[in-house]
Coordinates of N, CA and C in Angstrom, one line a residue:
M14 N -48.1 39.4 -17.8 CA -48.8 39.5 -16.5 C -49.5 40.9 -16.4
I15 N -50.6 40.9 -15.8 CA -51.4 42.1 -15.6 C -51.2 42.5 -14.2
L16 N -50.6 43.7 -14.0 CA -50.4 44.2 -12.7 C -51.3 45.5 -12.5
P17 N -51.9 45.6 -11.3 CA -52.7 46.7 -11.1 C -52.0 48.0 -11.1
S18 N -52.6 49.1 -11.5 CA -52.0 50.4 -11.4 C -53.0 51.4 -10.9
P19 N -52.8 52.1 -9.9 CA -51.6 52.0 -9.0 C -51.6 50.7 -8.2
L20 N -50.4 50.3 -7.8 CA -50.2 49.1 -7.0 C -50.8 49.3 -5.6
S21 N -51.7 48.4 -5.2 CA -52.2 48.5 -3.8 C -51.3 47.8 -2.9
L22 N -50.8 48.5 -1.9 CA -49.8 47.9 -1.0 C -50.5 46.8 -0.1
S23 N -51.8 46.9 0.1 CA -52.5 45.9 0.9 C -52.6 44.6 0.2
S24 N -52.5 44.6 -1.1 CA -52.6 43.4 -1.9 C -51.2 42.9 -2.3
L25 N -50.1 43.6 -1.8 CA -48.8 43.2 -2.2 C -48.4 41.8 -1.8
P26 N -48.7 41.3 -0.6 CA -48.3 39.9 -0.2 C -49.0 38.9 -1.2
T27 N -50.2 39.1 -1.5 CA -50.9 38.2 -2.5 C -50.3 38.3 -3.8
L28 N -50.0 39.5 -4.3 CA -49.4 39.7 -5.6 C -48.1 39.0 -5.7
I29 N -47.3 39.1 -4.7 CA -45.9 38.5 -4.6 C -46.1 37.0 -4.7
Q30 N -47.0 36.5 -3.9 CA -47.2 35.0 -3.9 C -47.6 34.5 -5.3
E31 N -48.5 35.3 -6.0 CA -48.9 34.9 -7.3 C -47.7 35.0 -8.3
I32 N -46.9 36.0 -8.2 CA -45.7 36.1 -9.1 C -44.8 34.9 -8.8
V33 N -44.5 34.6 -7.6 CA -43.6 33.5 -7.3 C -44.1 32.2 -7.8
G34 N -45.4 32.0 -7.6 CA -46.0 30.8 -8.0 C -46.0 30.7 -9.6
F35 N -46.2 31.7 -10.2 CA -46.2 31.7 -11.7 C -44.8 31.3 -12.2
F36 N -43.7 31.9 -11.6 CA -42.4 31.6 -12.0 C -41.9 30.3 -11.6
I37 N -42.4 29.8 -10.5 CA -42.1 28.4 -10.1 C -42.6 27.4 -11.2
V38 N -43.8 27.7 -11.6 CA -44.4 26.8 -12.7 C -43.6 27.0 -14.0
E39 N -43.2 28.2 -14.3 CA -42.4 28.5 -15.5 C -41.1 27.8 -15.5
S40 N -40.5 27.8 -14.3 CA -39.2 27.1 -14.1 C -39.3 25.6 -14.4
H41 N -40.4 25.0 -13.8 CA -40.7 23.6 -14.0 C -40.9 23.3 -15.5
V42 N -41.7 24.1 -16.1 CA -42.0 23.9 -17.5 C -40.7 24.0 -18.4
L43 N -39.8 24.9 -18.0 CA -38.5 25.0 -18.8 C -37.7 23.7 -18.6
R44 N -37.7 23.1 -17.4 CA -37.0 21.9 -17.1 C -37.6 20.6 -17.7
T45 N -38.9 20.7 -17.9 CA -39.6 19.4 -18.3 C -40.1 19.4 -19.7
T46 N -40.0 20.5 -20.5 CA -40.4 20.5 -21.9 C -39.3 20.9 -22.8
I47 N -39.5 20.7 -24.0 CA -38.5 21.1 -25.1 C -39.3 22.1 -26.0
G48 N -38.8 23.3 -26.1 CA -39.3 24.2 -27.1 C -40.6 24.9 -26.7
F49 N -41.1 24.6 -25.6 CA -42.4 25.3 -25.2 C -42.2 26.8 -25.0
R50 N -41.2 27.1 -24.3 CA -40.8 28.5 -24.0 C -39.3 28.5 -23.8
S51 N -38.7 29.6 -24.2 CA -37.2 29.6 -24.1 C -36.9 30.3 -22.7
E52 N -35.7 29.9 -22.2 CA -35.2 30.5 -21.0 C -35.1 32.0 -21.1
R53 N -34.7 32.5 -22.3 CA -34.6 33.9 -22.5 C -36.0 34.6 -22.4
E54 N -37.0 34.0 -22.9 CA -38.4 34.6 -22.8 C -38.8 34.7 -21.3
V55 N -38.5 33.6 -20.5 CA -38.9 33.7 -19.1 C -38.1 34.7 -18.4
D56 N -36.8 34.8 -18.7 CA -35.9 35.8 -18.1 C -36.4 37.3 -18.4
E57 N -36.8 37.5 -19.7 CA -37.3 38.8 -20.0 C -38.6 39.1 -19.3
L58 N -39.5 38.1 -19.2 CA -40.7 38.3 -18.5 C -40.5 38.6 -17.0
W59 N -39.5 37.9 -16.4 CA -39.1 38.1 -15.0 C -38.7 39.6 -14.9
D60 N -37.8 40.0 -15.7 CA -37.2 41.4 -15.6 C -38.4 42.4 -15.7
N61 N -39.3 42.1 -16.7 CA -40.4 43.1 -16.9 C -41.3 43.1 -15.6
V62 N -41.6 42.0 -15.0 CA -42.4 41.9 -13.8 C -41.8 42.6 -12.7
V63 N -40.5 42.3 -12.4 CA -39.8 42.9 -11.3 C -39.7 44.4 -11.5
N64 N -39.4 44.9 -12.7 CA -39.4 46.3 -12.9 C -40.7 47.0 -12.7
R65 N -41.8 46.4 -13.2 CA -43.1 46.9 -13.0 C -43.6 47.0 -11.6
V66 N -43.3 45.9 -10.8 CA -43.6 45.9 -9.4 C -42.8 46.9 -8.7
G67 N -41.5 47.0 -9.0 CA -40.7 48.1 -8.3 C -41.2 49.5 -8.6
E68 N -41.5 49.7 -9.8 CA -42.1 51.1 -10.2 C -43.4 51.3 -9.5
G69 N -44.2 50.3 -9.5 CA -45.5 50.5 -8.8 C -45.4 50.7 -7.3
M70 N -44.5 50.0 -6.7 CA -44.3 50.2 -5.3 C -43.7 51.6 -5.0
G71 N -42.7 52.0 -5.9 CA -42.1 53.3 -5.8 C -43.1 54.4 -5.9
E72 N -44.0 54.3 -6.8 CA -45.1 55.3 -7.0 C -46.0 55.4 -5.8
T73 N -46.4 54.2 -5.3 CA -47.3 54.2 -4.2 C -46.7 54.7 -2.9
L74 N -45.4 54.3 -2.7 CA -44.7 54.7 -1.5 C -44.2 56.1 -1.5
A75 N -44.2 56.7 -2.6 CA -43.7 58.1 -2.7 C -44.4 59.1 -1.8
N76 N -45.7 58.9 -1.6 CA -46.5 59.8 -0.8 C -46.9 59.1 0.5
E77 N -46.3 58.0 0.8 CA -46.7 57.3 2.1 C -45.9 57.9 3.2
T78 N -46.5 58.0 4.4 CA -45.9 58.6 5.6 C -45.9 57.6 6.8
D79 N -46.7 56.6 6.7 CA -46.9 55.7 7.8 C -45.8 54.6 7.8
P80 N -45.0 54.6 8.9 CA -43.9 53.7 9.0 C -44.3 52.2 9.0
E81 N -45.5 52.0 9.4 CA -46.0 50.6 9.4 C -46.2 50.1 8.0
V82 N -46.6 50.9 7.1 CA -46.7 50.5 5.7 C -45.4 50.1 5.1
F83 N -44.4 50.9 5.4 CA -43.0 50.6 4.9 C -42.5 49.3 5.5
L84 N -42.9 49.0 6.8 CA -42.5 47.8 7.5 C -43.2 46.6 6.8
D85 N -44.5 46.8 6.5 CA -45.2 45.7 5.9 C -44.6 45.4 4.5
V86 N -44.3 46.4 3.7 CA -43.7 46.2 2.4 C -42.3 45.5 2.6
K87 N -41.6 45.9 3.5 CA -40.2 45.3 3.8 C -40.4 43.8 4.1
E88 N -41.4 43.5 5.0 CA -41.6 42.1 5.3 C -42.1 41.3 4.1
S89 N -42.9 41.8 3.3 CA -43.3 41.1 2.1 C -42.2 40.9 1.1
L90 N -41.3 41.8 1.0 CA -40.1 41.6 0.1 C -39.1 40.7 0.7
I91 N -39.0 40.6 2.0 CA -38.1 39.7 2.6 C -38.6 38.2 2.4
A92 N -39.9 38.1 2.6 CA -40.5 36.8 2.3 C -40.4 36.4 0.9
F93 N -40.5 37.3 0.0 CA -40.4 37.1 -1.5 C -38.9 36.6 -1.7
S94 N -38.0 37.3 -1.2 CA -36.6 36.9 -1.4 C -36.2 35.6 -0.8
A95 N -36.7 35.3 0.4 CA -36.4 34.0 1.0 C -37.1 32.9 0.2
T96 N -38.3 33.1 -0.3 CA -38.9 32.0 -1.1 C -38.1 31.8 -2.3
L97 N -37.7 32.8 -3.0 CA -36.9 32.6 -4.2 C -35.6 31.8 -3.9
E98 N -35.0 32.1 -2.8 CA -33.7 31.4 -2.4 C -34.0 29.9 -2.2
V99 N -35.1 29.6 -1.5 CA -35.4 28.2 -1.3 C -35.7 27.5 -2.6
V100 N -36.5 28.1 -3.4 CA -36.9 27.5 -4.7 C -35.6 27.3 -5.5
S101 N -34.7 28.3 -5.5 CA -33.5 28.2 -6.3 C -32.7 27.0 -5.8
L102 N -32.6 26.8 -4.5 CA -31.9 25.6 -4.0 C -32.5 24.3 -4.4
F103 N -33.8 24.3 -4.3 CA -34.6 23.1 -4.7 C -34.4 22.8 -6.2
V104 N -34.4 23.8 -7.1 CA -34.2 23.6 -8.5 C -32.8 23.1 -8.8
R105 N -31.8 23.7 -8.1 CA -30.4 23.2 -8.3 C -30.3 21.8 -7.9
Q106 N -30.9 21.4 -6.8 CA -30.8 20.0 -6.3 C -31.5 19.0 -7.3
A107 N -32.6 19.5 -7.9 CA -33.3 18.6 -8.8 C -32.5 18.5 -10.1
E108 N -31.7 19.4 -10.5 CA -31.0 19.3 -11.7 C -29.8 18.4 -11.6
C109 N -29.3 18.2 -10.3 CA -28.1 17.3 -10.1 C -28.4 15.8 -10.2

């Protein structure tokens, strides 16, 4: 995945949506194909993306002083987390 550097906080909601969408598709591909991609590869890619987004946000927020910007980032991350929880529940139900 190509992530912008430095990370633009104004594009964070869109970036997070794209990341979630990408990994939802990858999760579906893992469940519906054999040998296309390993779970380990997807996990490594996930770890890489999360680390890079975290580093990018840290660098960008290091010099930020506007509390509204921090609130916007927090709201984006809460939505990201909530989406992952719902998707995880859906995937677990589909596997049963």
